[in-house]
């Protein structure tokens, strides 16, 4: 089994390194890269508006990294007033490391539906919620908090951009290296991979590979695109991906 990991650096490189240490054949093929978000200059004023009882959400490690870099650049600190929330354990650890705050996060799956089940998020009438995220993404968290009576602000801290490759060249390379398993961690990346690979290679190689994804939603998208051998990891972090690959 030869494994192609499409998640971006550094997480993708780290997963490949761990797989190789375990004796697996693995390659890194990052499909997206990151740049500062359009709303990052507004971050400091958004944070300053938060008061005791308000809520700060981080939806990814990248949102934390770009936000923290911006605060350092402006000589600012993470505020004490709001309650801190993260989409999952990895993001919570990143946010705790940079802010020093106590972070609430769901212990089950790293998705908005599970985050929204936290007891602290049931009665949010009149509270402010600041959501740090990348461009695009789902609106479920913000929409649900608004329905529950919160005043929601999004801050786009980073942008995801597709990396450009010669699809035929890459397909030939990975097929010749015997890649039979693909690791894809977002719908955006899955769509990009499918579009990138020319039809002949798609039918004769790509869609015949086993696909490891991180949610049922992603598995459904994969089925629509034509994959049949799909496995769902129990979470989106590298530990969970490693368990699923073993």
Short mmCIF file of C-alpha atoms in Angstrom, two decimals:
data_model
loop_
_atom_site.label_atom_id
_atom_site.label_comp_id
_atom_site.label_asym_id
_atom_site.label_seq_id
_atom_site.Cartn_x
_atom_site.Cartn_y
_atom_site.Cartn_z
CA UNK A 1 0.00 0.00 0.00
CA UNK A 2 1.37 3.39 -1.05
CA UNK A 3 -0.37 6.39 0.56
CA UNK A 4 -0.84 9.89 -0.90
CA UNK A 5 -1.50 12.57 1.74
CA UNK A 6 -3.13 15.68 0.27
CA UNK A 7 -3.47 17.80 3.41
CA UNK A 8 -1.38 21.01 3.41
CA UNK A 9 1.89 21.64 5.23
CA UNK A 10 2.92 21.30 7.97
CA UNK A 11 0.28 18.73 9.01
CA UNK A 12 0.59 16.78 5.75
CA UNK A 13 4.38 16.54 5.99
CA UNK A 14 4.11 15.47 9.64
CA UNK A 15 1.66 12.67 8.78
CA UNK A 16 3.90 11.41 5.95
CA UNK A 17 6.91 11.43 8.29
CA UNK A 18 5.02 9.41 10.93
CA UNK A 19 3.79 6.89 8.34
CA UNK A 20 7.32 6.39 7.01
CA UNK A 21 8.61 5.85 10.56
CA UNK A 22 6.06 3.01 10.83
CA UNK A 23 7.43 1.47 7.64
CA UNK A 24 4.66 2.66 5.30
CA UNK A 25 5.29 4.08 1.83
CA UNK A 26 3.80 7.59 1.90
CA UNK A 27 4.02 10.78 -0.13
CA UNK A 28 2.95 14.39 0.43
CA UNK A 29 0.88 16.12 -2.27
CA UNK A 30 -0.60 19.29 -0.70
CA UNK A 31 -3.61 20.49 -2.69
CA UNK A 32 -4.03 23.88 -1.00
CA UNK A 33 -1.87 26.59 0.57
CA UNK A 34 -2.66 29.46 2.92
CA UNK A 35 -2.32 33.24 2.88
CA UNK A 36 -3.55 36.02 5.26
CA UNK A 37 -7.33 36.59 5.22
CA UNK A 38 -9.02 39.73 3.97
CA UNK A 39 -10.54 40.55 7.39
CA UNK A 40 -7.38 40.03 9.45
CA UNK A 41 -6.81 43.83 9.80
CA UNK A 42 -10.19 44.03 11.64
CA UNK A 43 -9.24 41.37 14.21
CA UNK A 44 -8.05 43.71 16.98
CA UNK A 45 -11.23 45.83 16.90
CA UNK A 46 -13.41 42.68 16.83
CA UNK A 47 -11.60 41.31 19.90
CA UNK A 48 -11.83 44.66 21.72
CA UNK A 49 -15.63 44.57 21.37
CA UNK A 50 -15.94 41.30 23.31
CA UNK A 51 -17.12 41.56 26.92
CA UNK A 52 -17.51 39.14 29.83
CA UNK A 53 -19.81 36.28 28.83
CA UNK A 54 -19.19 36.77 25.10
CA UNK A 55 -17.69 33.97 23.02
CA UNK A 56 -14.61 33.54 20.83
CA UNK A 57 -14.52 30.56 18.42
CA UNK A 58 -11.55 29.20 16.47
CA UNK A 59 -12.48 26.84 13.62
CA UNK A 60 -8.96 25.68 12.69
CA UNK A 61 -5.31 25.77 13.70
CA UNK A 62 -4.63 28.06 10.74
CA UNK A 63 -7.15 30.61 12.02
CA UNK A 64 -5.30 30.59 15.36
CA UNK A 65 -1.85 30.89 13.73
CA UNK A 66 -2.76 33.81 11.49
CA UNK A 67 -4.70 35.59 14.26
CA UNK A 68 -1.86 35.20 16.76
CA UNK A 69 0.72 36.47 14.26
CA UNK A 70 -1.47 39.54 13.65
CA UNK A 71 -1.84 40.24 17.37
CA UNK A 72 1.94 39.97 17.88
CA UNK A 73 2.53 42.29 14.95
CA UNK A 74 0.24 44.90 16.56
CA UNK A 75 1.59 44.36 20.07
CA UNK A 76 -1.80 43.09 21.27
CA UNK A 77 -2.81 40.15 23.48
CA UNK A 78 -5.70 37.72 23.48
CA UNK A 79 -8.51 39.26 25.59
CA UNK A 80 -9.49 37.93 29.03
CA UNK A 81 -13.20 38.72 28.80
CA UNK A 82 -14.76 36.13 26.47
CA UNK A 83 -15.19 32.40 26.81
CA UNK A 84 -12.93 30.50 24.39
CA UNK A 85 -14.16 27.67 22.15
CA UNK A 86 -12.51 25.51 19.48
CA UNK A 87 -13.86 23.11 16.86
CA UNK A 88 -11.73 20.23 18.19
CA UNK A 89 -8.78 19.08 20.29
CA UNK A 90 -5.98 20.09 17.89
CA UNK A 91 -7.34 23.60 17.39
CA UNK A 92 -8.00 23.91 21.14
CA UNK A 93 -4.39 22.99 21.90
CA UNK A 94 -3.11 25.58 19.39
CA UNK A 95 -5.42 28.27 20.86
CA UNK A 96 -4.45 27.41 24.45
CA UNK A 97 -0.74 27.48 23.55
CA UNK A 98 -1.00 30.97 21.98
CA UNK A 99 -3.54 32.57 24.34
CA UNK A 100 -2.93 30.78 27.64
CA UNK A 101 -6.72 30.57 28.09
CA UNK A 102 -8.93 27.65 29.07
CA UNK A 103 -10.54 26.36 25.87
CA UNK A 104 -13.86 24.49 25.64
CA UNK A 105 -14.16 22.00 22.76
CA UNK A 106 -16.21 18.90 21.88
CA UNK A 107 -14.62 15.60 22.89
CA UNK A 108 -16.37 13.72 20.10
CA UNK A 109 -16.13 14.65 16.40
CA UNK A 110 -14.55 17.91 15.21
CA UNK A 111 -17.65 19.31 13.52
CA UNK A 112 -19.98 22.24 14.16
CA UNK A 113 -22.94 19.98 15.01
CA UNK A 114 -21.06 18.49 17.99
CA UNK A 115 -19.57 21.82 19.09
CA UNK A 116 -23.10 23.27 19.20
CA UNK A 117 -24.12 20.60 21.73
CA UNK A 118 -21.85 22.06 24.45
CA UNK A 119 -23.98 23.14 27.46
CA UNK A 120 -22.46 26.67 27.43
CA UNK A 121 -23.84 27.27 23.92
CA UNK A 122 -27.48 26.52 24.66
CA UNK A 123 -28.42 29.88 26.20
CA UNK A 124 -26.61 32.63 24.29
CA UNK A 125 -29.31 35.29 23.98
CA UNK A 126 -27.75 38.78 23.79
CA UNK A 127 -24.15 37.50 23.75
CA UNK A 128 -21.58 38.36 21.09
CA UNK A 129 -19.86 35.55 19.20
CA UNK A 130 -16.67 36.15 17.18
CA UNK A 131 -15.81 33.27 14.83
CA UNK A 132 -12.23 33.04 13.52
CA UNK A 133 -12.10 31.04 10.30
CA UNK A 134 -10.80 30.79 6.72
CA UNK A 135 -12.53 31.93 3.53
CA UNK A 136 -15.71 30.06 2.64
CA UNK A 137 -16.58 27.17 4.91
CA UNK A 138 -19.88 26.20 6.44
CA UNK A 139 -22.28 28.72 7.96
CA UNK A 140 -23.92 26.26 10.38
CA UNK A 141 -22.22 27.48 13.56
CA UNK A 142 -22.96 31.16 12.91
CA UNK A 143 -26.52 30.51 11.70
CA UNK A 144 -27.37 28.35 14.73
CA UNK A 145 -25.90 30.80 17.24
CA UNK A 146 -27.93 33.60 15.59
CA UNK A 147 -31.08 31.47 15.84
CA UNK A 148 -30.32 31.04 19.55
CA UNK A 149 -30.14 34.83 19.98
CA UNK A 150 -26.42 35.65 19.73
CA UNK A 151 -24.91 38.51 17.74
CA UNK A 152 -22.43 36.79 15.39
CA UNK A 153 -19.35 38.25 13.66
CA UNK A 154 -17.07 36.28 11.35
CA UNK A 155 -13.41 37.17 10.90
CA UNK A 156 -11.66 35.64 7.88
CA UNK A 157 -8.16 35.16 9.29
CA UNK A 158 -6.73 33.23 6.33
CA UNK A 159 -7.49 32.21 2.76
CA UNK A 160 -7.18 28.76 1.26
CA UNK A 161 -5.90 28.77 -2.32
CA UNK A 162 -5.72 25.77 -4.65
CA UNK A 163 -2.17 24.78 -5.60
CA UNK A 164 -1.66 24.44 -9.35
CA UNK A 165 -0.27 21.26 -10.87
CA UNK A 166 -0.13 19.52 -14.24
CA UNK A 167 -2.84 16.93 -13.56
CA UNK A 168 -1.74 14.35 -16.17
CA UNK A 169 1.88 14.53 -15.02
CA UNK A 170 0.92 14.11 -11.36
CA UNK A 171 -1.50 11.25 -12.08
CA UNK A 172 1.22 9.42 -14.04
CA UNK A 173 3.72 9.98 -11.19
CA UNK A 174 1.45 8.70 -8.41
CA UNK A 175 0.11 5.77 -10.40
CA UNK A 176 3.68 4.68 -11.27
CA UNK A 177 4.60 4.91 -7.57
CA UNK A 178 1.80 2.48 -6.79
CA UNK A 179 -0.44 4.87 -4.84
CA UNK A 180 -3.60 2.98 -3.83
CA UNK A 181 -4.75 5.04 -0.81
CA UNK A 182 -5.62 8.76 -0.74
CA UNK A 183 -5.99 10.92 2.39
CA UNK A 184 -8.28 13.94 1.85
CA UNK A 185 -9.46 16.15 4.72
CA UNK A 186 -11.86 18.67 3.11
CA UNK A 187 -14.54 18.83 0.43
CA UNK A 188 -12.68 21.65 -1.28
CA UNK A 189 -9.56 19.48 -1.63
CA UNK A 190 -11.57 16.47 -2.80
CA UNK A 191 -13.25 18.52 -5.53
CA UNK A 192 -9.89 20.03 -6.56
CA UNK A 193 -8.25 16.58 -6.77
CA UNK A 194 -11.11 15.17 -8.86
CA UNK A 195 -11.02 18.18 -11.24
CA UNK A 196 -7.22 18.14 -11.50
CA UNK A 197 -6.88 14.54 -12.72
CA UNK A 198 -7.75 13.93 -16.43
CA UNK A 199 -10.67 11.58 -17.13
CA UNK A 200 -8.64 8.56 -18.28
CA UNK A 201 -6.53 8.57 -15.09
CA UNK A 202 -9.62 9.35 -13.05
CA UNK A 203 -11.40 6.22 -14.26
CA UNK A 204 -8.36 3.92 -14.37
CA UNK A 205 -6.58 5.03 -11.20
CA UNK A 206 -8.01 7.84 -9.03
CA UNK A 207 -11.51 6.49 -8.42
CA UNK A 208 -10.13 2.98 -7.87
CA UNK A 209 -8.00 4.13 -4.92
CA UNK A 210 -9.19 3.66 -1.37
CA UNK A 211 -10.14 7.08 0.03
CA UNK A 212 -9.73 8.11 3.67
CA UNK A 213 -11.87 11.11 4.68
CA UNK A 214 -12.79 12.77 7.98
CA UNK A 215 -16.60 13.04 7.98
CA UNK A 216 -19.77 11.41 6.69
CA UNK A 217 -20.47 14.60 4.72
CA UNK A 218 -17.15 14.21 2.90
CA UNK A 219 -17.82 10.50 2.29
CA UNK A 220 -21.16 11.39 0.66
CA UNK A 221 -19.44 13.91 -1.64
CA UNK A 222 -16.86 11.26 -2.55
CA UNK A 223 -19.62 8.79 -3.46
CA UNK A 224 -21.24 11.42 -5.69
CA UNK A 225 -17.89 11.94 -7.46
CA UNK A 226 -17.52 8.19 -8.06
CA UNK A 227 -15.41 6.70 -5.26
CA UNK A 228 -16.58 3.38 -3.84
CA UNK A 229 -13.87 2.28 -1.38
CA UNK A 230 -14.22 4.97 1.32
CA UNK A 231 -13.17 4.91 4.95
CA UNK A 232 -14.02 7.59 7.53
CA UNK A 233 -11.47 8.44 10.25
CA UNK A 234 -12.95 9.07 13.69
CA UNK A 235 -11.51 12.60 13.72
CA UNK A 236 -9.62 15.10 11.56
CA UNK A 237 -6.27 15.16 13.38
CA UNK A 238 -3.18 13.18 12.35
CA UNK A 239 -3.55 10.74 15.27
CA UNK A 240 -6.99 9.70 14.02
CA UNK A 241 -5.79 9.49 10.40
CA UNK A 242 -2.89 7.31 11.50
CA UNK A 243 -5.21 4.96 13.40
CA UNK A 244 -7.44 4.62 10.34
CA UNK A 245 -4.46 3.99 8.01
CA UNK A 246 -3.10 1.24 10.24
#
